[in-house]
Amino acid sequence: MRGKKLSRAFYERATLEVARDLLGKFLVHRTSQGWRVGRIVETEAYIGPDDRASHASRGKTNRTALMFGPPGYAYVYLIYGLYHCFNVVTERAGYPAAVLIRALEPSSERGQALLMDGKNRLEKLANGPGKLCRYMQIDQPLNGIDLCGSVLYIEDRGHSVEPDDVVAARRIGVDYAGEWKEKPWRFYVNTSDSISRR
DNA sequence: CAAGAGATCATCT
DNA sequence: GATGATCTCTTGA
């Protein structure tokens, strides 16, 4: 397409850097019914075996094995029996870490505005991890897919986010994580109208 | 606008 | 058998 696909090397870095650098990048999914594209505006980092907010803190299980694997793969899981969450695995194999993609601005190109459902304006169609997956048509079968492939990937389209426009804040929905819930490991684009919460 | 409840099931204990 | 990296709808000010 028209951007530069992110390489394995992009993901194989410190998770906080990856989370920050993913802002402004474009998530692309080639589905059987066409393209789904959106600009990433909110991310969260889950880092290492001790981060109690992370699924990996309870050790390597069937579900979390992907987080312990090599970088640049998708970790998709079902939450509350209803919604999916989409993460990108980061850092070297053996160290469990990932970035949760929390919100994006749906691309308005190619008539995607037609996806609006009446309740949601276009900019509110993917402003949360579950809604994002619904919009992007990301679900269980994509768990473990290689993001360096041609079905689901992230690309750089050249417009980076200004550092002044990036906010770091506490992560959402991790009240059970003790001191780890205080970490400012959530990043979002302040000028975006598609942030899940302020 | 804010707060509260309910939906629903794969995964892990 | 319990729980959750969420969302939507309802209620009430």
Short mmCIF file of C-alpha atoms (C1' of nucleotides) in Angstrom, two decimals:
data_model
loop_
_atom_site.label_atom_id
_atom_site.label_comp_id
_atom_site.label_asym_id
_atom_site.label_seq_id
_atom_site.Cartn_x
_atom_site.Cartn_y
_atom_site.Cartn_z
CA MET A 1 0.00 0.00 0.00
CA ARG A 2 1.23 3.47 0.52
CA GLY A 3 3.28 3.21 3.69
CA LYS A 4 6.32 1.37 4.94
CA LYS A 5 5.55 -1.84 6.83
CA LEU A 6 7.16 -2.01 10.27
CA SER A 7 9.92 -4.61 10.48
CA ARG A 8 10.73 -7.21 13.10
CA ALA A 9 13.45 -4.88 14.37
CA PHE A 10 10.84 -2.23 15.22
CA TYR A 11 9.12 -4.59 17.65
CA GLU A 12 12.31 -6.03 19.08
CA ARG A 13 12.99 -3.02 21.29
CA ALA A 14 12.15 -1.71 24.75
CA THR A 15 8.37 -1.97 25.12
CA LEU A 16 7.89 1.63 26.26
CA GLU A 17 9.63 2.85 23.12
CA VAL A 18 7.50 0.63 20.92
CA ALA A 19 4.31 1.78 22.67
CA ARG A 20 5.26 5.41 22.20
CA ASP A 21 6.40 4.97 18.61
CA LEU A 22 3.24 3.13 17.56
CA LEU A 23 1.25 6.34 18.00
CA GLY A 24 0.55 7.79 14.57
CA LYS A 25 1.23 4.51 12.78
CA PHE A 26 -1.48 2.77 10.72
CA LEU A 27 -2.92 -0.63 11.52
CA VAL A 28 -3.91 -2.45 8.33
CA HIS A 29 -6.01 -5.60 7.93
CA ARG A 30 -6.66 -7.25 4.57
CA THR A 31 -9.96 -9.07 5.03
CA SER A 32 -11.94 -11.15 2.60
CA GLN A 33 -14.28 -8.19 2.25
CA GLY A 34 -11.71 -5.45 1.77
CA TRP A 35 -9.28 -3.34 3.73
CA ARG A 36 -9.68 -2.05 7.24
CA VAL A 37 -7.31 0.73 8.23
CA GLY A 38 -6.94 3.02 11.22
CA ARG A 39 -4.44 5.44 12.76
CA ILE A 40 -3.22 4.32 16.18
CA VAL A 41 -3.82 6.98 18.84
CA GLU A 42 -3.68 5.06 22.14
CA THR A 43 -1.47 2.24 23.44
CA GLU A 44 -0.53 0.52 26.70
CA ALA A 45 2.67 -1.33 27.60
CA TYR A 46 2.71 -4.60 29.58
CA ILE A 47 6.26 -5.38 30.53
CA GLY A 48 8.05 -8.36 31.99
CA PRO A 49 7.28 -11.24 34.36
CA ASP A 50 6.75 -9.00 37.42
CA ASP A 51 4.19 -6.53 36.02
CA ARG A 52 1.10 -7.63 37.92
CA ALA A 53 -1.18 -5.91 35.43
CA SER A 54 0.14 -8.23 32.73
CA HIS A 55 -1.26 -11.64 31.95
CA ALA A 56 2.35 -12.85 31.90
CA SER A 57 2.80 -12.17 35.62
CA ARG A 58 1.17 -15.48 36.45
CA GLY A 59 3.69 -17.39 34.43
CA LYS A 60 3.73 -18.98 31.04
CA THR A 61 0.45 -20.67 30.18
CA ASN A 62 -1.14 -21.77 26.95
CA ARG A 63 -2.75 -18.37 26.56
CA THR A 64 0.24 -16.23 27.43
CA ALA A 65 2.90 -18.28 25.65
CA LEU A 66 2.82 -15.80 22.78
CA MET A 67 3.95 -13.00 25.07
CA PHE A 68 7.02 -15.06 25.87
CA GLY A 69 7.77 -15.65 22.21
CA PRO A 70 9.54 -13.62 19.54
CA PRO A 71 8.47 -10.03 18.75
CA GLY A 72 6.25 -8.88 15.92
CA TYR A 73 3.40 -11.33 16.46
CA ALA A 74 -0.22 -10.64 17.38
CA TYR A 75 -1.55 -11.61 20.80
CA VAL A 76 -5.35 -11.62 20.58
CA TYR A 77 -7.57 -12.75 23.43
CA LEU A 78 -11.24 -12.75 24.40
CA ILE A 79 -12.19 -10.57 27.36
CA TYR A 80 -15.45 -10.72 29.37
CA GLY A 81 -16.67 -13.36 26.97
CA LEU A 82 -17.65 -10.65 24.51
CA TYR A 83 -14.79 -8.58 23.18
CA HIS A 84 -11.34 -9.12 21.80
CA CYS A 85 -8.16 -7.25 22.65
CA PHE A 86 -5.28 -6.86 20.21
CA ASN A 87 -1.62 -6.68 21.29
CA VAL A 88 1.72 -6.70 19.53
CA VAL A 89 4.46 -8.79 21.12
CA THR A 90 7.68 -6.90 21.83
CA GLU A 91 11.26 -7.50 22.98
CA ARG A 92 13.38 -10.60 22.63
CA ALA A 93 11.98 -14.13 22.80
CA GLY A 94 11.93 -15.33 26.40
CA TYR A 95 11.02 -11.95 27.90
CA PRO A 96 7.22 -11.55 28.16
CA ALA A 97 6.07 -8.14 26.94
CA ALA A 98 3.47 -6.64 24.64
CA VAL A 99 1.71 -3.44 23.66
CA LEU A 100 -2.09 -3.31 23.82
CA ILE A 101 -3.53 -1.20 21.02
CA ARG A 102 -6.35 0.68 22.79
CA ALA A 103 -7.76 3.08 20.24
CA LEU A 104 -7.49 4.25 16.68
CA GLU A 105 -9.00 6.71 14.26
CA PRO A 106 -10.78 4.80 11.50
CA SER A 107 -9.45 5.77 8.12
CA SER A 108 -12.13 7.68 6.23
CA GLU A 109 -10.75 6.63 2.87
CA ARG A 110 -12.61 4.32 0.52
CA GLY A 111 -16.04 4.90 1.99
CA GLN A 112 -15.31 3.42 5.38
CA ALA A 113 -17.62 6.05 6.83
CA LEU A 114 -20.36 3.69 5.68
CA LEU A 115 -19.43 1.51 8.64
CA MET A 116 -20.93 4.04 11.04
CA ASP A 117 -23.81 2.48 12.89
CA GLY A 118 -25.85 5.51 13.85
CA LYS A 119 -24.91 5.39 17.53
CA ASN A 120 -21.25 6.01 16.84
CA ARG A 121 -19.67 8.82 14.87
CA LEU A 122 -16.75 7.68 12.75
CA GLU A 123 -14.20 8.95 15.27
CA LYS A 124 -15.91 6.97 18.06
CA LEU A 125 -16.05 3.69 16.15
CA ALA A 126 -12.73 2.32 17.40
CA ASN A 127 -12.05 4.36 20.57
CA GLY A 128 -11.44 1.39 22.87
CA PRO A 129 -9.66 -1.97 22.71
CA GLY A 130 -12.83 -4.00 22.19
CA LYS A 131 -14.44 -1.61 19.71
CA LEU A 132 -11.17 -1.41 17.80
CA CYS A 133 -11.16 -5.16 17.24
CA ARG A 134 -14.78 -5.13 16.15
CA TYR A 135 -14.03 -2.38 13.64
CA MET A 136 -10.82 -3.99 12.37
CA GLN A 137 -12.41 -7.46 12.27
CA ILE A 138 -9.75 -8.85 14.55
CA ASP A 139 -10.74 -12.00 16.42
CA GLN A 140 -9.43 -15.29 17.74
CA PRO A 141 -8.21 -16.81 14.45
CA LEU A 142 -5.70 -13.95 14.15
CA ASN A 143 -4.08 -14.87 17.46
CA GLY A 144 -0.41 -15.56 16.78
CA ILE A 145 -0.35 -14.14 13.25
CA ASP A 146 2.94 -12.65 12.06
CA LEU A 147 2.65 -8.86 11.84
CA CYS A 148 5.51 -8.89 9.34
CA GLY A 149 3.21 -10.77 6.94
CA SER A 150 0.66 -9.39 4.48
CA VAL A 151 -2.69 -9.94 6.22
CA LEU A 152 -2.40 -7.90 9.39
CA TYR A 153 0.41 -5.40 9.85
CA ILE A 154 1.33 -1.88 10.90
CA GLU A 155 2.81 0.71 8.60
CA ASP A 156 4.44 4.10 8.80
CA ARG A 157 2.84 6.64 6.51
CA GLY A 158 5.30 9.38 7.26
CA HIS A 159 3.33 11.68 9.55
CA SER A 160 4.82 11.24 13.00
CA VAL A 161 3.18 12.52 16.17
CA GLU A 162 4.72 15.59 17.79
CA PRO A 163 6.30 14.81 21.18
CA ASP A 164 4.26 17.65 22.71
CA ASP A 165 1.11 15.87 21.59
CA VAL A 166 1.84 12.66 23.50
CA VAL A 167 0.42 12.11 26.99
CA ALA A 168 1.64 9.37 29.37
CA ALA A 169 -0.90 8.19 31.96
CA ARG A 170 -1.87 5.28 34.18
CA ARG A 171 -3.20 2.19 32.50
CA ILE A 172 -6.95 1.51 32.39
CA GLY A 173 -8.81 -1.33 34.09
CA VAL A 174 -5.91 -2.74 36.12
CA ASP A 175 -6.96 -1.78 39.67
CA TYR A 176 -6.05 -5.28 40.83
CA ALA A 177 -2.37 -4.73 40.01
CA GLY A 178 -1.24 -3.09 43.25
CA GLU A 179 1.68 -0.70 42.82
CA TRP A 180 1.89 -1.65 39.15
CA LYS A 181 -1.35 0.14 38.39
CA GLU A 182 0.41 3.46 39.01
CA LYS A 183 2.93 3.03 36.19
CA PRO A 184 2.48 5.68 33.47
CA TRP A 185 2.60 3.10 30.74
CA ARG A 186 -0.38 4.28 28.72
CA PHE A 187 0.25 6.67 25.85
CA TYR A 188 -2.20 8.65 23.77
CA VAL A 189 -2.36 11.42 21.19
CA ASN A 190 -3.80 14.38 23.05
CA THR A 191 -5.31 16.09 20.02
CA SER A 192 -7.21 13.01 18.88
CA ASP A 193 -10.99 12.72 19.22
CA SER A 194 -10.73 8.92 19.37
CA ILE A 195 -9.21 8.43 22.84
CA SER A 196 -10.99 5.88 25.05
CA ARG A 197 -10.78 8.03 28.20
CA ARG A 198 -9.25 11.32 29.29
"C1'" DC B 1 -22.97 13.90 32.35
"C1'" DA B 2 -22.03 10.22 35.99
"C1'" DA B 3 -22.72 6.00 38.11
"C1'" DG B 4 -24.19 1.20 38.13
"C1'" DA B 5 -25.41 -3.15 36.41
"C1'" DG B 6 -25.51 -6.87 33.17
"C1'" DA B 7 -23.81 -9.51 29.31
"C1'" DT B 8 -21.02 -14.01 28.50
"C1'" DC B 9 -17.19 -17.56 27.98
"C1'" DA B 10 -12.19 -19.07 27.47
"C1'" DT B 11 -8.80 -19.72 30.63
"C1'" DC B 12 -6.82 -21.01 34.84
"C1'" DT B 13 -7.30 -22.82 39.84
"C1'" DG C 1 -15.93 -22.36 40.23
"C1'" DA C 2 -14.13 -17.58 39.66
"C1'" DT C 3 -12.58 -14.02 36.95
"C1'" DG C 4 -11.57 -10.40 33.56
"C1'" DA C 5 -6.07 -5.19 29.77
"C1'" DT C 6 -14.71 -4.00 28.06
"C1'" DC C 7 -18.87 -2.00 26.34
"C1'" DT C 8 -23.63 -0.62 26.29
"C1'" DC C 9 -27.71 0.58 28.22
"C1'" DT C 10 -30.50 2.54 31.95
"C1'" DT C 11 -31.36 5.66 35.58
"C1'" DG C 12 -31.30 9.99 37.69
"C1'" DA C 13 -29.69 14.65 38.50
#
